[in-house]
Tab-separated table of N, CA and C in Angstrom:
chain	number	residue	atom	x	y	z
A	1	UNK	N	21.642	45.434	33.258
A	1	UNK	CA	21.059	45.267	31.948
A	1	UNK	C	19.928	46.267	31.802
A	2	UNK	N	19.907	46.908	30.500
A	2	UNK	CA	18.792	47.524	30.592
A	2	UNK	C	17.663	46.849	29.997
A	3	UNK	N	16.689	47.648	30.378
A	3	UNK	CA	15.406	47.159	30.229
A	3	UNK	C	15.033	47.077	28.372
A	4	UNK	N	15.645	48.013	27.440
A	4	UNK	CA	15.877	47.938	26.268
A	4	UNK	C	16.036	46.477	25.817
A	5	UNK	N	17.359	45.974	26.435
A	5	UNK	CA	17.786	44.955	26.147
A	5	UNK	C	17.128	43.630	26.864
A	6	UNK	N	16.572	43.903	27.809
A	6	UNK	CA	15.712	42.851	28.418
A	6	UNK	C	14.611	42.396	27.648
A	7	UNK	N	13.553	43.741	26.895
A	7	UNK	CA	13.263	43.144	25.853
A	7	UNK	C	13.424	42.733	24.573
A	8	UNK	N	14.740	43.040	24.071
A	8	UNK	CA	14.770	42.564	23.258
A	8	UNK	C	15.091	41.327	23.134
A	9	UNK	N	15.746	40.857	24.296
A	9	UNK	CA	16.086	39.303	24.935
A	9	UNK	C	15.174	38.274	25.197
A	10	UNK	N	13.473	39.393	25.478
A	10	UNK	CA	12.687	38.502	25.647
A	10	UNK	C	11.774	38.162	24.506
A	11	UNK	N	12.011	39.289	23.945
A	11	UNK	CA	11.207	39.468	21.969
A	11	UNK	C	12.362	38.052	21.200
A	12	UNK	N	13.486	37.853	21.744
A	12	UNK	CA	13.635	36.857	21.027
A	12	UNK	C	13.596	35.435	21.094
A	13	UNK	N	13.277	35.073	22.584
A	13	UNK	CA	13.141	34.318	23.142
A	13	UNK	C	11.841	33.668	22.589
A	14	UNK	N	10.672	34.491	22.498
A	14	UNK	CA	9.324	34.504	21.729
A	14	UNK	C	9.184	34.281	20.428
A	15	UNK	N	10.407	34.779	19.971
A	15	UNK	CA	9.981	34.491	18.160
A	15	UNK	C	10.771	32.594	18.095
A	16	UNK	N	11.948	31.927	18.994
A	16	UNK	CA	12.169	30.896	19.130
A	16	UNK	C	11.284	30.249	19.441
A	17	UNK	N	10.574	30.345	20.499
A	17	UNK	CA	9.588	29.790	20.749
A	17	UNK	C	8.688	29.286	19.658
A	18	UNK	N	7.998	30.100	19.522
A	18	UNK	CA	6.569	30.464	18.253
A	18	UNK	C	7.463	29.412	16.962
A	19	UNK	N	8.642	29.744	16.654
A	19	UNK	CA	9.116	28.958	15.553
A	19	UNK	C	8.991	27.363	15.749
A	20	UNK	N	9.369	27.169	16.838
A	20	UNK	CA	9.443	25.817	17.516
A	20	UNK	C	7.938	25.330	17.099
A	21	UNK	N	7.086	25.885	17.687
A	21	UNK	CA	5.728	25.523	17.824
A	21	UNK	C	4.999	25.506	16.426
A	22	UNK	N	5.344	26.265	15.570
A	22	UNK	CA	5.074	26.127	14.652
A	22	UNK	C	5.703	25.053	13.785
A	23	UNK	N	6.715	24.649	13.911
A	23	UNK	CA	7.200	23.578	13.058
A	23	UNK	C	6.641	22.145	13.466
A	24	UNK	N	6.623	22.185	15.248
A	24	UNK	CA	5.607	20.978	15.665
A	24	UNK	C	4.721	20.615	15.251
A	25	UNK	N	3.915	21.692	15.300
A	25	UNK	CA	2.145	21.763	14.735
A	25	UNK	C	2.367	21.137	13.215
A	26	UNK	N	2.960	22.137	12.381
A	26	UNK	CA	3.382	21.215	10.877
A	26	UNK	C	3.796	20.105	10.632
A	27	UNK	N	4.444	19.404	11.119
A	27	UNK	CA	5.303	18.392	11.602
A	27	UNK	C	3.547	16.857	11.951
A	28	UNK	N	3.395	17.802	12.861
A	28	UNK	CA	1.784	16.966	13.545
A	28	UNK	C	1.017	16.743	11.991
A	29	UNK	N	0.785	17.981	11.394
A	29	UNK	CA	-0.393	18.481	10.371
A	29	UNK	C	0.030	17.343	9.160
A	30	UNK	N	1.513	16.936	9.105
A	30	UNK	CA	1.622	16.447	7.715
A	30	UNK	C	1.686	14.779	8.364
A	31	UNK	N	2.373	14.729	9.272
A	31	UNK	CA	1.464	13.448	9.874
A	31	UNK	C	0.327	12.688	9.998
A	32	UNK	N	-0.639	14.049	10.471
A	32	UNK	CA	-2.020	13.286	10.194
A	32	UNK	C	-2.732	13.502	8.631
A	33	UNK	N	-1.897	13.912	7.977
A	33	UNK	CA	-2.579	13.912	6.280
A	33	UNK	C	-2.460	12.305	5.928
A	34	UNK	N	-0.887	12.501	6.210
A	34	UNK	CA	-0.697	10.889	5.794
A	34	UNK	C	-1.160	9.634	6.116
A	35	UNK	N	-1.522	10.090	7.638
A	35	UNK	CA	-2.515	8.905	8.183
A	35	UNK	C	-3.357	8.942	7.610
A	36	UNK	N	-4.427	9.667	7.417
A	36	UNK	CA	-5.635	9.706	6.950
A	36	UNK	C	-5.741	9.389	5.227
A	37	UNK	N	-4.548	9.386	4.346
A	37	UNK	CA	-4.614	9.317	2.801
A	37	UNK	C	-4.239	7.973	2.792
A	38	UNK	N	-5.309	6.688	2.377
A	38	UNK	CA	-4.499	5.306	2.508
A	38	UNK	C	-3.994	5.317	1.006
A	39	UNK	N	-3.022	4.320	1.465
A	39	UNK	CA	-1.973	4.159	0.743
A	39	UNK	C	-2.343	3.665	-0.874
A	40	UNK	N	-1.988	3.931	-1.591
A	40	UNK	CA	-2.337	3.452	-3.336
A	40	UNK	C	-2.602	2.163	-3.170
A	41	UNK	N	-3.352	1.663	-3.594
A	41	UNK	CA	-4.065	0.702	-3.976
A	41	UNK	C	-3.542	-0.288	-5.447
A	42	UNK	N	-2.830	-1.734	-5.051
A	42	UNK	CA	-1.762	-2.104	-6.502
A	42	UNK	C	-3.399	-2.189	-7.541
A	43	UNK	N	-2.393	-2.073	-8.197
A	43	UNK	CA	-3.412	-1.723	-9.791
A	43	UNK	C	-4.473	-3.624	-10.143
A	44	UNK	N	-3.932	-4.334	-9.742
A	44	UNK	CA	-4.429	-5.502	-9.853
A	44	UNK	C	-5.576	-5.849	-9.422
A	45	UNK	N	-5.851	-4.576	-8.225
A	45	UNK	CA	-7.094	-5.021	-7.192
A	45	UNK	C	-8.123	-3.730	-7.827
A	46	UNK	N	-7.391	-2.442	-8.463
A	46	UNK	CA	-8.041	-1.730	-8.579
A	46	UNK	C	-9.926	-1.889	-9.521
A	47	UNK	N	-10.992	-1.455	-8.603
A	47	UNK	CA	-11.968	-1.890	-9.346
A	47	UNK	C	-12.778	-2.855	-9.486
A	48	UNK	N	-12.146	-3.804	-8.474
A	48	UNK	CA	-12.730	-5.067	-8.303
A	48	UNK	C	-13.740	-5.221	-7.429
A	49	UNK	N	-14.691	-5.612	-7.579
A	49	UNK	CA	-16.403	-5.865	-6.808
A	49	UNK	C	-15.673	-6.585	-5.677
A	50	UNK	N	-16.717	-6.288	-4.393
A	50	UNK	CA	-16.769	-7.103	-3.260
A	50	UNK	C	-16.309	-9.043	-3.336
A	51	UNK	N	-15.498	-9.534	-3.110
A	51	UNK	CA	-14.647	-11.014	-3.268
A	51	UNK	C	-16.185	-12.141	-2.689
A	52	UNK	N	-17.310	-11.645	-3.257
A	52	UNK	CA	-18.583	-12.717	-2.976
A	52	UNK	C	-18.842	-13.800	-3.075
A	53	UNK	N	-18.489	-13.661	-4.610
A	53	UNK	CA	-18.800	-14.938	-5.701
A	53	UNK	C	-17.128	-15.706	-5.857
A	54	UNK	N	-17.487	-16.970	-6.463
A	54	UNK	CA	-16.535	-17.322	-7.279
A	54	UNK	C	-16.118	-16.752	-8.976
A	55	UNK	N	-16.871	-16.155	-9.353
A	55	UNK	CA	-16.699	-15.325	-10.781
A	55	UNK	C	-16.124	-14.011	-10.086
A	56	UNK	N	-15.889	-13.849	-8.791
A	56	UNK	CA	-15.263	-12.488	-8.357
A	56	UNK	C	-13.682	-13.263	-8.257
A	57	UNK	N	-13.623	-13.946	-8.173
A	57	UNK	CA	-12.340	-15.027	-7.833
A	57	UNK	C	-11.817	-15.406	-9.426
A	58	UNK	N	-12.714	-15.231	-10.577
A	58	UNK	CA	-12.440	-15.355	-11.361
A	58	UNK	C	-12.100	-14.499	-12.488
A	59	UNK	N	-12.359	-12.979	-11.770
A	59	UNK	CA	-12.529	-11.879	-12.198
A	59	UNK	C	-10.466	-11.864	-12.172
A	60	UNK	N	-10.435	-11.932	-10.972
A	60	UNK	CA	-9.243	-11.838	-10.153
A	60	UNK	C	-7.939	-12.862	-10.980
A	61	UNK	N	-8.669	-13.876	-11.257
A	61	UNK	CA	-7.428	-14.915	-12.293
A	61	UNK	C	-7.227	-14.463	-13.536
A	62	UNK	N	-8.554	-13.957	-14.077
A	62	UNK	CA	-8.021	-13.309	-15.590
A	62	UNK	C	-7.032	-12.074	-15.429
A	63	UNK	N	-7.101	-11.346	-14.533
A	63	UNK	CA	-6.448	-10.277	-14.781
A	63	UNK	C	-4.823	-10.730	-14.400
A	64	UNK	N	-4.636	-11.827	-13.448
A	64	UNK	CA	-3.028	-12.569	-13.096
A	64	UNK	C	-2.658	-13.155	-14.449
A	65	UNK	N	-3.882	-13.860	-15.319
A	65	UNK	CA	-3.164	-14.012	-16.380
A	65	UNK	C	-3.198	-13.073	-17.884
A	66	UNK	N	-3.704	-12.195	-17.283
A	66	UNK	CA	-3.322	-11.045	-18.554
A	66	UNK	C	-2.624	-10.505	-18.458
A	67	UNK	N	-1.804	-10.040	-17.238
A	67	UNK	CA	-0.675	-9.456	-16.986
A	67	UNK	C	0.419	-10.202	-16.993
A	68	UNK	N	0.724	-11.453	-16.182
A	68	UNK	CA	1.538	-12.292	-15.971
A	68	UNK	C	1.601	-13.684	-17.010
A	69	UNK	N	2.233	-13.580	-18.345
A	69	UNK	CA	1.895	-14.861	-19.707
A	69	UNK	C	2.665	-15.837	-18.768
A	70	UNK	N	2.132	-16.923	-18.792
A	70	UNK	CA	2.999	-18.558	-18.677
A	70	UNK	C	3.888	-18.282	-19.669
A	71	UNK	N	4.795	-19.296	-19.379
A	71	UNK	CA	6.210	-19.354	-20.634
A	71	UNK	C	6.590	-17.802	-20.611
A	72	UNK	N	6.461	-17.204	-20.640
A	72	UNK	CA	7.289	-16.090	-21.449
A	72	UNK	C	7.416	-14.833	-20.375
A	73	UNK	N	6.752	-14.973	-18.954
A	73	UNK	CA	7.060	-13.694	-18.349
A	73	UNK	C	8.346	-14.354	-17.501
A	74	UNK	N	9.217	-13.413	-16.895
A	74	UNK	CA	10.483	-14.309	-16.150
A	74	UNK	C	9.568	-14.048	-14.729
A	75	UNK	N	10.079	-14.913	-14.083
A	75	UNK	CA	9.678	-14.719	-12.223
A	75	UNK	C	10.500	-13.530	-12.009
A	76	UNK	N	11.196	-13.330	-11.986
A	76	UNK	CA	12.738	-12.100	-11.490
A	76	UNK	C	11.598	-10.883	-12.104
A	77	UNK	N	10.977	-10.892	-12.989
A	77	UNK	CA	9.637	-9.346	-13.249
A	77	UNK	C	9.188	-9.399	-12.484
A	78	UNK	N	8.256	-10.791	-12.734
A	78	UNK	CA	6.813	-11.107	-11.849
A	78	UNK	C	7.583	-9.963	-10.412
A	79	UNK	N	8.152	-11.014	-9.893
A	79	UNK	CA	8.665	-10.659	-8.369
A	79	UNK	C	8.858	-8.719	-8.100
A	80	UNK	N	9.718	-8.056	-9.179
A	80	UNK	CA	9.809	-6.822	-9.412
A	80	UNK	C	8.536	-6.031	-9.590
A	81	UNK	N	7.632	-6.730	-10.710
A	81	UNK	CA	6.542	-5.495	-10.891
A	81	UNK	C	5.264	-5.734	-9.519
A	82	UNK	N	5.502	-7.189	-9.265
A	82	UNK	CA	4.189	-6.816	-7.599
A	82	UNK	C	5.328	-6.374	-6.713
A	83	UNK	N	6.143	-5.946	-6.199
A	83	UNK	CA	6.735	-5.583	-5.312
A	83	UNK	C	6.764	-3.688	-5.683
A	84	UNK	N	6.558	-3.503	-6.419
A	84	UNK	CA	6.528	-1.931	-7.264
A	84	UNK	C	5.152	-1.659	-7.225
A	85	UNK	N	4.300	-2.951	-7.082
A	85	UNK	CA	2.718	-2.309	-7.329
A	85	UNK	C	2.080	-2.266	-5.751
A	86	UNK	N	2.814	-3.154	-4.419
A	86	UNK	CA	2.542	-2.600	-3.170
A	86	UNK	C	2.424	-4.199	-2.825
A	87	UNK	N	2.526	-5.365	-3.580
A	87	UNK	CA	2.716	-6.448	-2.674
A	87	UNK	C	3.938	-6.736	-1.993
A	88	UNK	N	3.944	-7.460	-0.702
A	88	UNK	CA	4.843	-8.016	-0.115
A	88	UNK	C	5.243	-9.485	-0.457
A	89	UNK	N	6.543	-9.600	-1.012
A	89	UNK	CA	7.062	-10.513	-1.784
A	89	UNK	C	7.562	-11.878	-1.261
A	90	UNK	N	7.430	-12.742	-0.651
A	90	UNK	CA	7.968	-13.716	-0.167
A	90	UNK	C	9.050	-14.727	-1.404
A	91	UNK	N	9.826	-14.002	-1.770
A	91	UNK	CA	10.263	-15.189	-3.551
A	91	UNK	C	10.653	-16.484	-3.074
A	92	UNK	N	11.655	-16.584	-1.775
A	92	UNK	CA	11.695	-18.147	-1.477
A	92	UNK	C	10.709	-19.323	-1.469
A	93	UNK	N	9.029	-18.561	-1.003
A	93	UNK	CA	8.249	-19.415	-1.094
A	93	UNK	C	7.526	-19.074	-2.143
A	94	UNK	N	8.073	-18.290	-3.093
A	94	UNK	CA	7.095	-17.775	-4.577
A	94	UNK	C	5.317	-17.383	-4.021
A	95	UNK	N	5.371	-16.529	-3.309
A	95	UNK	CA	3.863	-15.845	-2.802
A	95	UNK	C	3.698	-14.428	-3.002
A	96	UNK	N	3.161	-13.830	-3.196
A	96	UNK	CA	2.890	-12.530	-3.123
A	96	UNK	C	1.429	-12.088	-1.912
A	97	UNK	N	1.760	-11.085	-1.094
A	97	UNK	CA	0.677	-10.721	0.037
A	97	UNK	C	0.167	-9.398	-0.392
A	98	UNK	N	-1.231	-9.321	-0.018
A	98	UNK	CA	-1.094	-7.846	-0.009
A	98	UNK	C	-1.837	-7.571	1.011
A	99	UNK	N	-2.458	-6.442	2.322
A	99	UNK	CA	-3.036	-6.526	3.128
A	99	UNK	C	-3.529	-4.902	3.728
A	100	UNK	N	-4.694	-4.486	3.145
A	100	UNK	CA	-4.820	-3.195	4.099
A	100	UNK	C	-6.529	-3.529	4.954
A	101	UNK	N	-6.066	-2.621	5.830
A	101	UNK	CA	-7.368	-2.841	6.801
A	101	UNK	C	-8.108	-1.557	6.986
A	102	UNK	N	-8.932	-1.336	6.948
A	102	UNK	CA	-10.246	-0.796	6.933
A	102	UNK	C	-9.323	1.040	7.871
A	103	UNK	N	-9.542	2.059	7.238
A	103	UNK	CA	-9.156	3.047	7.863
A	103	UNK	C	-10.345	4.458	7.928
A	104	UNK	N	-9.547	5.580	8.192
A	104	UNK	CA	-10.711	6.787	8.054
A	104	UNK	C	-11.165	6.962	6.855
A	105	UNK	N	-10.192	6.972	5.628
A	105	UNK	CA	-11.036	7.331	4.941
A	105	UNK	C	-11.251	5.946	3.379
A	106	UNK	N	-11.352	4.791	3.816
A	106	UNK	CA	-11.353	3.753	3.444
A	106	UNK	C	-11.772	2.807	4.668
A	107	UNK	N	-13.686	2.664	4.140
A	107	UNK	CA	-13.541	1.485	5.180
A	107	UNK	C	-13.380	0.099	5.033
A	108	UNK	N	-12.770	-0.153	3.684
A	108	UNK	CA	-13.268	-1.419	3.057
A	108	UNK	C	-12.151	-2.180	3.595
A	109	UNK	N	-11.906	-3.412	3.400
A	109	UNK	CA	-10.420	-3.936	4.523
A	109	UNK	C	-10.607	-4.723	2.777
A	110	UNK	N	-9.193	-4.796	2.498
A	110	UNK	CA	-8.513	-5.568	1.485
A	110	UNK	C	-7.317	-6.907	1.226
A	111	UNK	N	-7.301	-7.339	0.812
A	111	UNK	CA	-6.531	-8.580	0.937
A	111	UNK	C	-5.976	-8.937	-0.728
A	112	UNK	N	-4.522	-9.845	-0.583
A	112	UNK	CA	-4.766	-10.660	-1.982
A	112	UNK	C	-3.495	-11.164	-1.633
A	113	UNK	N	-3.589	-12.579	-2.599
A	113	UNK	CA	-2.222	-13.528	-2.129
A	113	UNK	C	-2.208	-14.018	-3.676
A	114	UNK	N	-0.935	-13.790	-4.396
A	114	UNK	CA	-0.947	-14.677	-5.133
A	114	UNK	C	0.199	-15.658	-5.149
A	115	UNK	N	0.356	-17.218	-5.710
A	115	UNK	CA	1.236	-17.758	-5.872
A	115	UNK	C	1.567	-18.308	-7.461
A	116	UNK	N	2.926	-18.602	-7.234
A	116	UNK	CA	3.497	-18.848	-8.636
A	116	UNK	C	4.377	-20.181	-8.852
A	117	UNK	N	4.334	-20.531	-9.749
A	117	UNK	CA	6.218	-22.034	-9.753
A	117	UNK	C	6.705	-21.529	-11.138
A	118	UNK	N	8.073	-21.259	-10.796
A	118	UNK	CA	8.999	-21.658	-11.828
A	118	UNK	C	8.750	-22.674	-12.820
A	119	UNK	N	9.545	-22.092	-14.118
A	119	UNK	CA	9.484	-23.572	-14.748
A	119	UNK	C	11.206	-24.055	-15.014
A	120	UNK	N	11.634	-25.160	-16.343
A	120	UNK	CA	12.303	-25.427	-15.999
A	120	UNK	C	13.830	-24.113	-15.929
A	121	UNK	N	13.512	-23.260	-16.592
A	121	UNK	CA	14.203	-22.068	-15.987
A	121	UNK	C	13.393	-21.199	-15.447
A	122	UNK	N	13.732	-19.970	-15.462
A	122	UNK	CA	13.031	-18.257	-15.023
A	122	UNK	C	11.762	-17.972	-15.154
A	123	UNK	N	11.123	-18.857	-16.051
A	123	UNK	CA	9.658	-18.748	-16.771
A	123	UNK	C	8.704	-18.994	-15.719
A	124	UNK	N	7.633	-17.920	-15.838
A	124	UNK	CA	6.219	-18.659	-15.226
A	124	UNK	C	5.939	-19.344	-15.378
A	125	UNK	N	5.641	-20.560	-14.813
A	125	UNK	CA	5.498	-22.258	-15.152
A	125	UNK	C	3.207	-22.122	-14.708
A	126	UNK	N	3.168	-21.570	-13.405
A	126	UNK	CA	2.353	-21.594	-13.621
A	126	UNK	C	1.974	-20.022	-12.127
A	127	UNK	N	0.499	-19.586	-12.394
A	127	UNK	CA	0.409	-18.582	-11.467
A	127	UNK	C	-1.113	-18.314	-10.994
A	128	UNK	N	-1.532	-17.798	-9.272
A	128	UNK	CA	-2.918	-18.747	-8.967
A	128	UNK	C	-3.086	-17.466	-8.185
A	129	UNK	N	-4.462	-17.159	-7.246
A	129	UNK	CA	-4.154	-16.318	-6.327
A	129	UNK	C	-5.796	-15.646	-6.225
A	130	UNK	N	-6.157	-15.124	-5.087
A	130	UNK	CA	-6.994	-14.615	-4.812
A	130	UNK	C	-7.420	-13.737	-3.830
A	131	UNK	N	-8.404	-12.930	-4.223
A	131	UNK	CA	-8.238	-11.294	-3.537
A	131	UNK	C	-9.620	-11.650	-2.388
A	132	UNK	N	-9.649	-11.004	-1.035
A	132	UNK	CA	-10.851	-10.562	-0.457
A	132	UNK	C	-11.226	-8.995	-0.516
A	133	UNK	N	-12.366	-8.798	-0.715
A	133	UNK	CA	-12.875	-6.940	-0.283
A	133	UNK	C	-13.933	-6.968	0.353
A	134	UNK	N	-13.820	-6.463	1.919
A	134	UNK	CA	-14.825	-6.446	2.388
A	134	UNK	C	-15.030	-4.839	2.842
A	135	UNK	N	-16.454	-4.565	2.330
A	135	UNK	CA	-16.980	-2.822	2.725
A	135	UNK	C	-18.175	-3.020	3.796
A	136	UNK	N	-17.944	-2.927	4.725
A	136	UNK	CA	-18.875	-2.583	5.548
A	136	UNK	C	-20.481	-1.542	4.994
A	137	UNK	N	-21.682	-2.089	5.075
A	137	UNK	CA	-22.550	-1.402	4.606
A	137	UNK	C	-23.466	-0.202	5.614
């Protein structure tokens, strides 16, 4: 073999390499973006003061029932639009969860549960629920 070809065998060996490594590193880079960007926040919680008071608890019911009407919203939404806004849906036991914990660039740890009953069909019969926010000072 000549030496011509030796390097060019080894010039390509190097640009595989380097490609490799570079896609790792990217691969790593968009990984840790995502770790670090927490996740959207459902619109229900958005804005809401530290869960202190009971008028923070009450802050929290007006907005379940401004969004969610008795009589007239179906559960089969309800269930659809918190499952679209980032809660975890339990429908057999009619609950909704929501749960993030304190990260890099969010230190506040978040919470919210709401529950619901049918009525005598599809209808919101009735709907309850309450959020925690705690920010570390």
């Amino acid at each position: 073999m000549s030496t011509d070809a030796g390097r060019s065998l080894l010039r390509g060996r190097n640009i595989i390499i380097a490609a490799a490594l570079i896609a790792l590193f990217g691969a790593f880079g968009v990984r840790m973006w995502r770790f670090v960007a927490p996740p959207a926040l459902p619109t229900l919680l958005e804005g809401l003061p530290e869960s202190k008071t009971e008028a923070d608890q009450r802050l929290f019911q007006a907005r379940l029932a401004k969004r969610f009407h008795l009589g007239s919203t179906e559960v089969e939404d309800l269930i659809v639009e918190l499952r679209d806004d980032g809660f975890t849906v339990d429908a057999d036991n009619d609950v909704a969860t929501y749960e993030r914990r304190a990260d890099i660039s969010d230190k506040c740890r978040r919470s919210a549960n709401i529950h619901w009953s049918r009525g005598e069909g599809d209808e919101l019969a009735t709907i309850t629920g309450g959020y925690s926010l705690h920010c570390p000072h």
